[in-house]
Every structure is written in C-alpha cells, then in structure tokens.
Tab-separated table of C-alpha atoms and ligand atoms in Angstrom:
chain	number	residue	atom	x	y	z
A	1	MET	CA	105.909	88.819	92.137
A	2	ILE	CA	106.149	92.064	94.014
A	3	PRO	CA	107.216	91.738	97.771
A	4	VAL	CA	104.919	92.022	100.216
A	5	ALA	CA	106.075	95.484	101.801
A	6	GLU	CA	105.718	97.002	98.425
A	7	ALA	CA	102.380	95.725	97.983
A	8	ARG	CA	101.127	97.027	100.591
A	9	ALA	CA	102.976	100.347	100.145
A	10	ARG	CA	101.240	100.478	96.788
A	11	ILE	CA	97.727	100.174	97.894
A	12	VAL	CA	98.161	102.223	100.455
A	13	ALA	CA	99.144	104.904	98.596
A	14	ALA	CA	96.250	104.630	96.176
A	15	LEU	CA	93.578	105.259	98.535
A	16	ALA	CA	91.813	108.307	99.781
A	17	PRO	CA	90.521	108.882	103.648
A	18	THR	CA	86.350	109.075	103.166
A	19	GLY	CA	85.110	112.565	104.027
A	20	PRO	CA	84.000	113.215	107.628
A	21	GLU	CA	80.485	113.363	109.443
A	22	ASN	CA	79.280	114.575	112.485
A	23	ILE	CA	78.087	111.836	114.955
A	24	GLY	CA	77.000	111.664	118.425
A	25	LEU	CA	78.936	109.721	121.091
A	26	ASP	CA	76.421	107.047	120.994
A	27	ALA	CA	77.858	106.031	117.916
A	28	ALA	CA	81.706	106.799	118.381
A	29	LEU	CA	83.176	103.340	119.072
A	30	GLY	CA	85.981	102.352	116.771
A	31	ARG	CA	85.185	105.177	114.448
A	32	VAL	CA	88.181	107.356	113.644
A	33	LEU	CA	88.279	111.502	114.434
A	34	ALA	CA	88.929	113.685	111.248
A	35	ALA	CA	89.539	116.652	113.112
A	36	ASP	CA	90.882	117.488	116.866
A	37	VAL	CA	89.006	117.850	119.532
A	38	ALA	CA	89.563	120.379	122.342
A	39	ALA	CA	87.941	120.054	126.041
A	40	ARG	CA	84.267	122.544	126.433
A	41	ARG	CA	84.210	122.520	129.768
A	42	THR	CA	87.198	121.989	133.110
A	43	GLN	CA	87.516	119.100	134.850
A	44	PRO	CA	86.762	119.402	137.733
A	45	PRO	CA	85.055	122.658	137.274
A	46	VAL	CA	86.219	123.785	140.910
A	47	ALA	CA	88.369	122.413	143.543
A	48	VAL	CA	86.436	119.459	145.089
A	49	SER	CA	87.244	116.745	147.301
A	50	ALA	CA	88.924	113.694	146.845
A	51	MET	CA	87.308	111.861	150.309
A	52	ASP	CA	84.415	111.915	152.691
A	53	GLY	CA	85.546	113.885	155.776
A	54	TRP	CA	85.931	117.313	157.167
A	55	ALA	CA	87.292	120.615	154.936
A	56	VAL	CA	89.744	122.451	157.320
A	57	ARG	CA	91.905	125.202	157.231
A	58	SER	CA	95.619	123.118	157.557
A	59	ALA	CA	97.055	125.400	159.593
A	60	ASP	CA	94.683	125.317	162.081
A	61	GLY	CA	96.159	122.056	163.551
A	62	ALA	CA	94.124	118.956	165.418
A	63	GLY	CA	91.475	121.374	166.503
A	64	PRO	CA	88.461	121.131	168.326
A	65	LEU	CA	87.007	122.813	165.384
A	66	ARG	CA	83.317	124.115	164.673
A	67	ALA	CA	81.129	122.590	162.433
A	68	ILE	CA	79.258	125.367	160.560
A	69	GLY	CA	77.603	123.549	157.464
A	70	GLU	CA	77.859	120.840	154.805
A	71	SER	CA	79.217	120.683	151.169
A	72	ALA	CA	77.801	117.630	149.244
A	73	ALA	CA	78.649	116.951	145.835
A	74	GLY	CA	76.585	119.114	143.756
A	75	ARG	CA	75.261	121.230	146.151
A	76	GLY	CA	78.426	123.314	148.101
A	77	PHE	CA	79.244	125.246	150.934
A	78	ALA	CA	78.044	128.558	150.560
A	79	GLY	CA	79.624	130.172	153.287
A	80	ALA	CA	83.135	130.453	153.839
A	81	VAL	CA	85.592	128.592	156.384
A	82	ALA	CA	86.831	131.345	159.099
A	83	PRO	CA	90.113	129.963	161.561
A	84	GLY	CA	89.059	127.535	163.913
A	85	GLU	CA	86.120	126.181	161.387
A	86	THR	CA	85.101	123.253	159.305
A	87	VAL	CA	82.526	121.926	157.311
A	88	ARG	CA	81.576	118.666	156.809
A	89	ILE	CA	82.481	117.490	153.058
A	90	PHE	CA	81.721	114.351	151.102
A	91	THR	CA	83.792	113.196	147.767
A	92	GLY	CA	83.538	115.492	145.084
A	93	ALA	CA	81.855	118.058	146.670
A	94	PRO	CA	83.408	121.509	146.460
A	95	VAL	CA	85.950	122.711	148.988
A	96	PRO	CA	84.084	125.926	150.162
A	97	ALA	CA	86.029	128.973	150.577
A	98	GLY	CA	88.736	129.527	153.452
A	99	ALA	CA	89.866	125.541	153.576
A	100	ASP	CA	92.831	124.172	151.703
A	101	ALA	CA	92.719	120.682	153.212
A	102	VAL	CA	90.345	117.551	153.667
A	103	ALA	CA	90.395	115.613	156.810
A	104	ILE	CA	89.143	112.176	156.077
A	105	GLN	CA	86.446	111.108	158.627
A	106	GLU	CA	88.873	108.102	159.690
A	107	ASP	CA	91.002	110.530	161.358
A	108	ALA	CA	88.269	112.630	162.657
A	109	ARG	CA	86.199	112.344	166.015
A	110	HIS	CA	83.279	114.784	165.936
A	111	GLU	CA	81.162	115.454	169.209
A	112	GLY	CA	78.332	117.801	169.174
A	113	ASP	CA	79.681	120.616	167.033
A	114	LEU	CA	82.897	120.196	167.724
A	115	VAL	CA	85.529	118.665	164.942
A	116	HIS	CA	89.068	116.790	166.458
A	117	LEU	CA	91.467	115.474	164.335
A	118	ALA	CA	93.831	112.894	165.013
A	119	ASP	CA	95.863	113.343	162.106
A	120	VAL	CA	95.988	117.220	160.697
A	121	PRO	CA	96.144	117.209	156.468
A	122	GLY	CA	98.657	119.240	155.143
A	123	PRO	CA	97.703	122.324	152.505
A	124	GLY	CA	96.259	120.760	149.586
A	125	ARG	CA	95.417	117.089	150.790
A	126	PHE	CA	92.878	115.520	149.490
A	127	VAL	CA	91.416	118.313	147.576
A	128	ARG	CA	91.482	118.168	143.731
A	129	PRO	CA	92.380	121.250	142.274
A	130	ALA	CA	90.320	123.445	139.121
A	131	GLY	CA	91.183	121.959	135.819
A	132	LEU	CA	93.475	118.888	137.459
A	133	ASP	CA	92.365	116.766	134.238
A	134	PHE	CA	92.103	119.012	131.664
A	135	ALA	CA	90.602	122.752	131.385
A	136	THR	CA	88.825	124.527	128.681
A	137	GLY	CA	90.428	124.929	125.421
A	138	ASP	CA	92.777	122.005	126.178
A	139	LEU	CA	94.124	120.091	123.210
A	140	LEU	CA	92.446	116.575	123.662
A	141	TYR	CA	93.121	114.761	120.778
A	142	SER	CA	94.779	114.847	117.478
A	143	ALA	CA	93.127	113.650	114.114
A	144	PRO	CA	93.614	110.456	113.051
A	145	ARG	CA	92.871	108.408	115.888
A	146	ARG	CA	90.559	105.538	116.158
A	147	LEU	CA	88.125	105.880	119.255
A	148	GLY	CA	88.184	103.462	122.076
A	149	VAL	CA	86.062	102.910	125.028
A	150	ARG	CA	88.309	104.806	127.283
A	151	ASP	CA	88.148	108.154	124.656
A	152	ILE	CA	84.423	107.970	124.491
A	153	GLY	CA	84.419	108.458	128.299
A	154	LEU	CA	87.213	111.467	128.027
A	155	LEU	CA	84.946	113.079	125.018
A	156	ALA	CA	81.391	113.318	127.462
A	157	ALA	CA	83.788	114.312	130.849
A	158	ALA	CA	85.023	117.057	128.306
A	159	ASP	CA	81.176	117.630	127.243
A	160	VAL	CA	81.710	116.778	123.549
A	161	PRO	CA	78.342	115.278	122.787
A	162	ARG	CA	79.296	115.068	118.953
A	163	ILE	CA	82.187	114.396	116.822
A	164	ASP	CA	83.832	114.886	113.383
A	165	VAL	CA	85.006	111.595	112.080
A	166	HIS	CA	85.546	109.858	108.906
A	167	ARG	CA	82.585	108.035	107.587
A	168	ARG	CA	83.134	104.361	107.548
A	169	PRO	CA	84.361	102.825	104.332
A	170	ARG	CA	81.985	101.052	102.249
A	171	ILE	CA	83.682	97.759	101.059
A	172	ALA	CA	81.816	95.640	98.456
A	173	VAL	CA	82.914	91.915	98.366
A	174	LEU	CA	82.466	89.436	95.640
A	175	ALA	CA	83.076	85.973	95.766
A	176	THR	CA	83.589	83.990	92.588
A	177	GLY	CA	83.368	80.227	91.604
A	178	ASP	CA	80.478	77.301	90.294
A	179	GLU	CA	81.697	75.608	93.148
A	180	LEU	CA	80.689	77.743	95.689
A	181	VAL	CA	76.916	77.174	97.929
A	182	PRO	CA	76.318	79.439	101.138
A	183	PRO	CA	76.264	77.233	104.450
A	184	GLY	CA	72.789	75.566	105.017
A	185	LEU	CA	72.067	75.617	101.323
A	186	PRO	CA	71.897	72.086	99.508
A	187	ARG	CA	74.755	71.091	97.708
A	188	GLY	CA	76.042	69.351	94.822
A	189	PRO	CA	78.296	66.798	95.095
A	190	ALA	CA	81.590	68.406	94.110
A	191	GLN	CA	80.206	71.696	95.132
A	192	ILE	CA	81.624	73.300	98.558
A	193	VAL	CA	80.353	75.840	100.945
A	194	ASP	CA	81.173	79.522	100.531
A	195	ALA	CA	83.457	79.919	103.711
A	196	ALA	CA	85.520	82.109	102.231
A	197	ARG	CA	82.982	85.180	101.866
A	198	PRO	CA	81.241	85.199	105.534
A	199	ALA	CA	84.892	85.394	106.776
A	200	LEU	CA	85.855	88.123	104.447
A	201	LEU	CA	82.256	89.896	105.485
A	202	ALA	CA	83.296	89.466	108.928
A	203	PHE	CA	86.547	90.847	108.992
A	204	ILE	CA	85.120	93.909	106.989
A	205	GLU	CA	82.982	94.998	110.151
A	206	ALA	CA	85.195	94.013	112.565
A	207	ARG	CA	87.680	96.672	111.303
A	208	GLY	CA	84.977	99.461	111.467
A	209	ALA	CA	84.001	99.380	108.100
A	210	THR	CA	80.777	98.431	106.075
A	211	ALA	CA	80.769	95.532	104.089
A	212	VAL	CA	78.701	95.527	100.961
A	213	ASP	CA	77.731	91.730	99.974
A	214	LEU	CA	77.694	91.327	96.234
A	215	GLY	CA	77.118	87.368	96.347
A	216	ILE	CA	78.422	84.488	94.581
A	217	ALA	CA	79.248	85.623	91.127
A	218	ARG	CA	79.081	81.977	88.778
A	219	ASP	CA	82.293	81.564	86.811
A	220	ASP	CA	80.617	83.466	83.940
A	221	ALA	CA	81.611	86.560	82.541
A	222	ALA	CA	78.861	88.684	82.211
A	223	ASP	CA	77.535	87.464	86.118
A	224	ILE	CA	81.010	88.818	87.531
A	225	ALA	CA	80.589	92.443	85.658
A	226	THR	CA	76.945	92.552	86.005
A	227	ARG	CA	77.292	92.062	90.090
A	228	ALA	CA	80.985	93.652	90.387
A	229	GLY	CA	79.062	96.849	88.472
A	230	ARG	CA	77.444	97.038	91.753
A	231	ALA	CA	80.210	98.105	93.151
A	232	ALA	CA	80.319	101.587	91.954
A	233	GLY	CA	80.310	104.087	94.640
A	234	ALA	CA	81.973	101.854	97.459
A	235	ASP	CA	85.364	102.927	98.471
A	236	LEU	CA	86.587	99.508	97.588
A	237	LEU	CA	85.778	96.482	95.651
A	238	VAL	CA	87.334	93.336	96.760
A	239	THR	CA	86.855	90.147	94.874
A	240	LEU	CA	87.282	86.655	96.059
A	241	GLY	CA	88.519	83.593	93.983
A	242	GLY	CA	88.858	83.663	89.935
A	243	ALA	CA	92.473	85.549	90.870
A	244	SER	CA	95.069	82.915	89.192
A	245	VAL	CA	95.641	81.465	85.886
A	246	GLY	CA	93.540	78.834	85.274
A	247	ASP	CA	90.899	78.563	82.847
A	248	HIS	CA	88.190	79.803	85.057
A	249	ASP	CA	89.637	82.125	86.844
A	250	LEU	CA	88.161	85.049	85.419
A	251	ILE	CA	88.375	87.993	87.446
A	252	ALA	CA	91.806	89.980	85.877
A	253	ARG	CA	89.944	88.960	82.598
A	254	VAL	CA	86.508	90.030	82.690
A	255	LEU	CA	87.190	93.133	84.802
A	256	ALA	CA	90.182	93.986	82.382
A	257	GLY	CA	87.286	93.863	79.722
A	258	ASP	CA	85.388	95.629	81.861
A	259	GLY	CA	87.335	98.812	81.985
A	260	ALA	CA	89.621	97.846	84.942
A	261	THR	CA	93.425	98.473	85.082
A	262	LEU	CA	95.955	96.333	87.317
A	263	ASP	CA	98.432	98.031	89.238
A	264	PHE	CA	99.790	94.712	90.301
A	265	TRP	CA	99.270	90.964	90.254
A	266	LYS	CA	101.064	87.939	92.024
A	267	ILE	CA	103.018	89.189	95.267
A	268	ALA	CA	106.228	86.932	96.607
A	269	MET	CA	104.034	85.809	99.737
A	270	ARG	CA	102.482	82.547	100.563
A	271	PRO	CA	99.816	81.977	101.039
A	272	GLY	CA	98.435	84.466	99.189
A	273	LYS	CA	100.610	84.898	95.674
A	274	PRO	CA	97.681	85.678	93.208
A	275	LEU	CA	96.656	89.062	95.395
A	276	MET	CA	96.085	91.839	92.548
A	277	PHE	CA	95.582	95.595	93.159
A	278	GLY	CA	94.396	98.067	90.465
A	279	ARG	CA	90.756	100.008	89.626
A	280	HIS	CA	87.581	98.954	87.857
A	281	GLY	CA	86.321	102.370	87.330
A	282	ASP	CA	86.390	104.925	89.768
A	283	THR	CA	86.558	101.955	92.243
A	284	PRO	CA	89.677	100.773	93.608
A	285	LEU	CA	90.034	96.786	93.274
A	286	LEU	CA	91.598	94.272	95.325
A	287	GLY	CA	91.492	90.523	94.194
A	288	LEU	CA	92.100	87.812	96.728
A	289	PRO	CA	92.805	84.743	96.156
A	290	GLY	CA	90.211	81.895	96.555
A	291	ASN	CA	91.768	79.721	98.835
A	292	PRO	CA	90.592	80.601	102.057
A	293	VAL	CA	93.414	80.445	104.084
A	294	SER	CA	95.374	82.929	101.609
A	295	ALA	CA	92.253	85.162	101.736
A	296	PHE	CA	92.288	85.936	105.491
A	297	VAL	CA	96.114	86.004	105.546
A	298	CYS	CA	95.485	88.767	102.613
A	299	SER	CA	93.009	90.419	104.425
A	300	LEU	CA	95.289	90.439	107.361
A	301	LEU	CA	98.130	91.889	105.627
A	302	PHE	CA	96.489	94.111	102.908
A	303	LEU	CA	92.894	94.749	103.629
A	304	GLY	CA	93.226	95.655	107.344
A	305	PRO	CA	95.572	98.562	106.255
A	306	ALA	CA	93.697	99.238	103.428
A	307	ILE	CA	90.526	100.080	105.386
A	308	GLU	CA	92.554	101.966	108.162
A	309	ARG	CA	94.419	104.000	105.328
A	310	LEU	CA	90.317	104.982	103.611
A	311	SER	CA	89.340	105.618	107.538
A	312	GLY	CA	92.478	108.209	107.893
A	313	LEU	CA	95.028	106.030	109.040
A	314	PRO	CA	97.953	105.418	108.018
A	315	GLY	CA	97.762	102.073	107.166
A	316	ALA	CA	100.418	99.995	109.057
A	317	ALA	CA	101.364	96.769	108.292
A	318	PRO	CA	100.272	93.857	111.027
A	319	ARG	CA	102.288	94.224	114.665
A	320	LEU	CA	104.855	91.764	115.238
A	321	ALA	CA	105.734	90.089	118.425
A	322	GLU	CA	108.636	88.018	119.021
A	323	VAL	CA	107.810	84.235	119.883
A	324	ARG	CA	110.192	81.047	119.853
A	325	LEU	CA	110.071	78.225	117.740
A	326	ALA	CA	109.023	74.760	119.632
A	327	SER	CA	110.618	72.737	116.841
A	328	PRO	CA	112.799	73.606	113.124
A	329	LEU	CA	111.555	75.226	110.408
A	330	GLY	CA	113.388	74.690	106.600
A	331	ALA	CA	114.396	77.262	104.896
A	332	ASN	CA	112.491	79.321	103.056
A	333	ASP	CA	112.109	80.366	99.178
A	334	LYS	CA	111.341	83.255	97.634
A	335	ARG	CA	107.863	84.132	98.947
A	336	GLU	CA	107.492	85.379	102.273
A	337	ASP	CA	105.679	82.615	104.291
A	338	TYR	CA	102.987	83.105	107.511
A	339	VAL	CA	102.719	79.437	108.816
A	340	ARG	CA	99.785	78.852	111.139
A	341	ALA	CA	101.386	78.042	114.558
A	342	THR	CA	99.783	77.319	117.872
A	343	LEU	CA	101.505	79.537	121.268
A	344	ALA	CA	102.297	78.078	124.567
A	345	PRO	CA	103.256	79.626	127.358
A	346	GLY	CA	107.157	80.058	127.562
A	347	ALA	CA	109.785	79.552	130.598
A	348	ASP	CA	111.163	82.892	129.832
A	349	GLY	CA	108.030	84.774	129.370
A	350	ILE	CA	108.567	84.389	125.598
A	351	PRO	CA	105.591	81.953	124.100
A	352	LEU	CA	107.009	78.646	122.314
A	353	ALA	CA	105.314	78.547	119.186
A	354	GLN	CA	104.702	75.338	117.409
A	355	PRO	CA	103.763	75.286	113.746
A	356	ALA	CA	100.989	73.262	112.294
A	357	PRO	CA	102.317	70.082	110.098
A	358	VAL	CA	100.930	70.744	107.141
A	359	GLN	CA	100.529	74.279	105.889
A	360	ASP	CA	97.906	73.872	102.979
A	361	SER	CA	96.042	77.007	102.407
A	362	SER	CA	92.501	75.127	102.016
A	363	GLN	CA	92.663	74.202	105.686
A	364	LEU	CA	90.476	76.718	107.402
A	365	ARG	CA	90.366	74.363	110.993
A	366	THR	CA	93.979	75.355	111.299
A	367	LEU	CA	94.080	79.056	110.923
A	368	ALA	CA	90.851	79.197	113.498
A	369	LEU	CA	92.995	77.088	115.876
A	370	ALA	CA	96.080	79.300	115.186
A	371	ASP	CA	97.823	81.484	117.769
A	372	ALA	CA	99.596	83.250	115.386
A	373	LEU	CA	101.120	83.581	111.687
A	374	ILE	CA	104.955	82.904	111.659
A	375	GLN	CA	106.471	85.295	109.639
A	376	ARG	CA	109.190	83.841	107.702
A	377	PRO	CA	111.258	86.385	105.426
A	378	VAL	CA	112.336	85.868	101.692
A	379	LEU	CA	115.103	83.413	101.814
A	380	ALA	CA	115.065	83.056	105.521
A	381	PRO	CA	117.719	80.113	106.148
A	382	ALA	CA	116.695	76.829	108.358
A	383	LEU	CA	115.892	77.559	112.407
A	384	PRO	CA	116.286	74.965	114.889
A	385	ALA	CA	114.229	74.599	117.270
A	386	GLY	CA	114.334	77.604	119.967
A	387	ALA	CA	114.986	80.165	117.755
A	388	LEU	CA	113.596	83.649	117.661
A	389	VAL	CA	110.958	84.501	114.812
A	390	PRO	CA	108.826	87.764	114.479
A	391	ALA	CA	104.945	86.978	114.399
A	392	ILE	CA	101.443	88.435	113.571
A	393	LEU	CA	99.531	86.666	117.423
A	394	LEU	CA	95.968	86.267	116.180
A	395	ASP	CA	94.362	86.892	119.827
A	396	GLN	CA	92.719	89.775	118.591
A	397	ILE	CA	91.381	88.486	115.179
B	1	LIG	N1	98.909	76.890	87.989
B	1	LIG	C1	98.948	77.900	88.916
B	1	LIG	N2	97.723	77.133	89.560
B	1	LIG	C2	97.874	77.822	90.584
B	1	LIG	C3	98.595	79.354	90.981
B	1	LIG	C4	99.634	79.418	89.897
B	1	LIG	O1	100.383	80.641	90.408
B	1	LIG	N3	99.903	78.733	89.269
B	1	LIG	N4	98.359	79.494	91.820
B	1	LIG	C5	97.915	78.894	93.271
B	1	LIG	C6	97.441	79.685	94.588
B	1	LIG	S1	98.995	80.269	95.197
B	1	LIG	C7	96.322	80.240	94.694
B	1	LIG	S2	96.088	80.792	96.318
B	1	LIG	C8	94.973	79.847	94.245
B	1	LIG	C9	94.262	80.915	94.179
B	1	LIG	O2	93.599	80.900	93.407
B	1	LIG	P1	92.631	81.770	92.700
B	1	LIG	O3	92.471	82.522	93.243
B	1	LIG	O4	91.831	81.554	90.844
B	1	LIG	O5	91.052	80.779	93.418
B	1	LIG	P2	90.217	79.907	92.551
B	1	LIG	O6	90.712	78.858	92.058
B	1	LIG	O7	88.996	80.424	92.597
B	1	LIG	O8	89.803	78.905	94.630
B	1	LIG	C10	90.817	78.042	94.561
B	1	LIG	C11	90.372	77.197	95.591
B	1	LIG	O9	89.982	77.656	96.681
B	1	LIG	C12	88.029	77.695	96.922
B	1	LIG	N5	87.635	78.681	97.444
B	1	LIG	C13	87.344	79.360	96.123
B	1	LIG	N6	86.482	80.719	96.849
B	1	LIG	C14	86.204	80.035	98.096
B	1	LIG	C15	85.265	80.362	98.908
B	1	LIG	N7	84.779	81.881	98.774
B	1	LIG	N8	85.218	79.955	100.150
B	1	LIG	C16	85.505	78.481	100.578
B	1	LIG	N9	86.603	77.917	99.366
B	1	LIG	C17	86.684	78.936	98.193
B	1	LIG	C18	88.044	76.755	95.856
B	1	LIG	O10	87.194	75.768	95.344
B	1	LIG	C19	89.380	76.697	95.395
B	1	LIG	O11	89.565	74.820	96.171
B	1	LIG	O12	95.665	79.190	93.020
B	1	LIG	C20	96.429	78.352	92.979
B	1	LIG	N10	96.588	77.822	92.058
B	2	MOO	O1	98.694	81.517	97.649
B	2	MOO	MO1	98.454	80.440	97.427
B	2	MOO	O2	97.545	81.115	98.655
B	2	MOO	O3	99.810	79.836	98.143
B	2	MOO	O4	97.815	78.799	98.244
C-alpha cells in the first residue's frame, strides 16, 4: 500500500497535457488556455464619461457655461470645449477635447443655453481615461488557466474572439460486474443497479472532460478485454470494480494478459484501498474500486487531479478547509481515512461537522447527503468533540 499523496503524484507525473485546439469564445467556458492572451484593443479606447451630466473645464468653476452640443455613447462631439463652454454628455460617451471633468446632472441647473453648476468637479472627476482597464498588447492571461464566466467577459472586451485551449481530455469508462444492471432495466433477484458508472460519467463531464462510455463488462476475460480495447485513443481508461483480489475481480489479471502494466495497486486509504494505476497499451489506466463510495472518493482524490493534469493544469489535491468535530472520532489506523460528515453552522464561523455513524463504502445515501469528507491522516490519534480537523467540502461537487 502506497500513501495517498504518492499515488496522486505518480498518476499526475505519468500524464501529459493534451494538445491545443483553437475555439470560439462561445465554447470557452471551463476550457484551459494553452497559450498566453494579450489584449487586442485599449479599453476604454478614448477618455469617456462615467456619468450622465456635463463635460466641463474644471478651471471654469460654477459657470454659467454655454451648452454647445452633445456627446453620446458611440457618437462623440466633433468640436472642442473652449473656456466658458460645456457639452451635454452621457455615461460611456467620449469626453470632448478641451473638457477635463464631468459634472453630474444632479449638480447642474440648465436654463436655455446656460448651465449653472452647484458642485464644481475637480480635474479628471467622473472621467475614465483611455486604457483605464487595459491597453492593446497588455498580457491578460498566462497559460494555463481554466476559464470562468468572468474570463469570457474580459476576453470579449479585449476583442479576442478565438483562443487556443487544451483539447478536452477523453476519458473512457468501463464498469465490470455480472451483478450490474443499468437503472430502469429488469433485474434478477441478486442483481443490483449500476450506480457508480453514471456517477463517474457525470464526474468526468463536470470536470470539463469528455466521458466515453464503454458500458458494463461481464466478469469475463474476453468481454473485459474487448471493451477495454475500445479505449484506444482515449487519454485515460478508467475501470470500475473488479479491482480487488476475489476470484471474480479480473481487471488486473485480464488487462495484464492483454498488455497492461501496473505502476501501483493498492493504496493506504479508506475507502478506496484497491486503486490501481498503470497503462493498457498506450492508454494510461486508472482502476477504481467498485464500491460506489470508494469509486467516488478515488475520483475526487485521483481522477480529478488526473483530468486537471490532462487539461494542462498542475493536478493538485482537493483543497482542505477546517471544520470542528461535533462528536469524538476514534484513532485512525494505517489508511488515510475520508469520513462522510454533515455540516452545521458553528458559533465562531467554523462549521460543525457531524460524522455519519456508519461509514460503509456501499452507502451512497450518506455520501450524497454529506457536506464534507473529514480527512484523517494515517495513525491520527483519537479526537474529542470540538477538535479542528481538515475536510474536503463537497458543496461544489
Ligand atoms: N479479501 C479482500 N476482499 C476485499 C478487499 C481486500 O483487501 N481483501 N478490499 C475490499 C475493498 S476495500 C473494496 S473497496 C472492494 C473493492 O472491490 P472491487 O473493486 O473488486 O469491486 P467489486 O468486487 O467489483 O465490487 C465491490 C462492491 O461494489 C459493488 N459495485 C461494483 N460496481 C458497481 C457499480 N458500478 N455500481 C454500484 N455498485 C457497484 C459490487 O456489487 C460490490 O458490492 O473489495 C473489498 N474486498
Ligand atoms: O476501500 Mo474499500 O473502498 O474500503 O471499501
């Protein structure tokens, strides 16, 4: 059994980022930049007003000033403002030559051609200078970076309609087990519903990769090998189940006979001990345990970073937050433990974590209703209620 951090490091080190592709901004959300991006324009392109009011020369004082025209957004005033003059101006409109400030209309009285100011703006007041946000050639982003909603806005503003991003990783998923039947189909009395594969497919899509569903293989060497063969060309093959040592746990044996090599098999973690990693032909292979909670926790701790790495990012461990135990926890053994817990608001702002009383790795309900996974390091001592512990928050997952 190797430690969790070492397993993750070995997985990430064995994977290389996918190559670049050029895509439109409309498809950019969640994608990872493969090249730096510079602004292709200056924003704002000229000095513009931040308010509706009057463009003035601040040195003119309260006036009265003579109104000589109008500057609207997208349609500036062609002339210049001479001493004693003003131009009606609106938010986003170019500040005319000669003017150096804007008086907001609430502070101005307009009678015929004459404008009186109740409050005289200082130089630059309510003027957005050219390039306030960015200028042509400014480096906006260094690759790699996963693009969020705000990034789409900035790229659009910078007139960058297309970008180079890493190709979406293609992750092939193969479930195994004679007992598995997809949801909604007829089942024999000892059969169960395949729950881990739909969850895994959803996890992959949620992480910005493309899931390639290879279905459910029977506990049969030929079926497993045939289906695994269809993963050729994928960036990663993820198997589900059959990872342990039982007579019907065939993944390691079948794939080894089919040209797979294993880098490691079994990690010091609960749930998720029988995790395996290696290669099947040219395709990296991640073997997840079949217990659905184990499969999810392994996805979170290893597949997530693997997808990140394939996407061009570093492949970091999930972030840990601090929570406070609502009840005591026993001492831990040699396996790093991830304990399902619900969270309640704590008096001091630190959430109070209540571990589920039973932590069996078959129980999807306690997983779905959990708010956090408390991390228990190897050989952690027993802890009383009130102790602070690290946890992965599940609210975004
Ligand atoms: N003698 C030992 N037995 C087991 C060990 C061990 O070290 N020695 N490890 C245990 C641990 S820990 C785990 S985790 C499981 C992992 O086993 P497998 O990866 O071989 O998974 P299966 O045997 O195929 O299935 C385990 C369990 O999960 C159910 N399952 C499988 N796939 C799905 C699915 N897609 N959806 C829902 N449920 C699924 C399956 O029916 C089994 O109940 O091994 C322990 N045994
Ligand atoms: O690791 Mo298994 O995942 O303990 O049930």
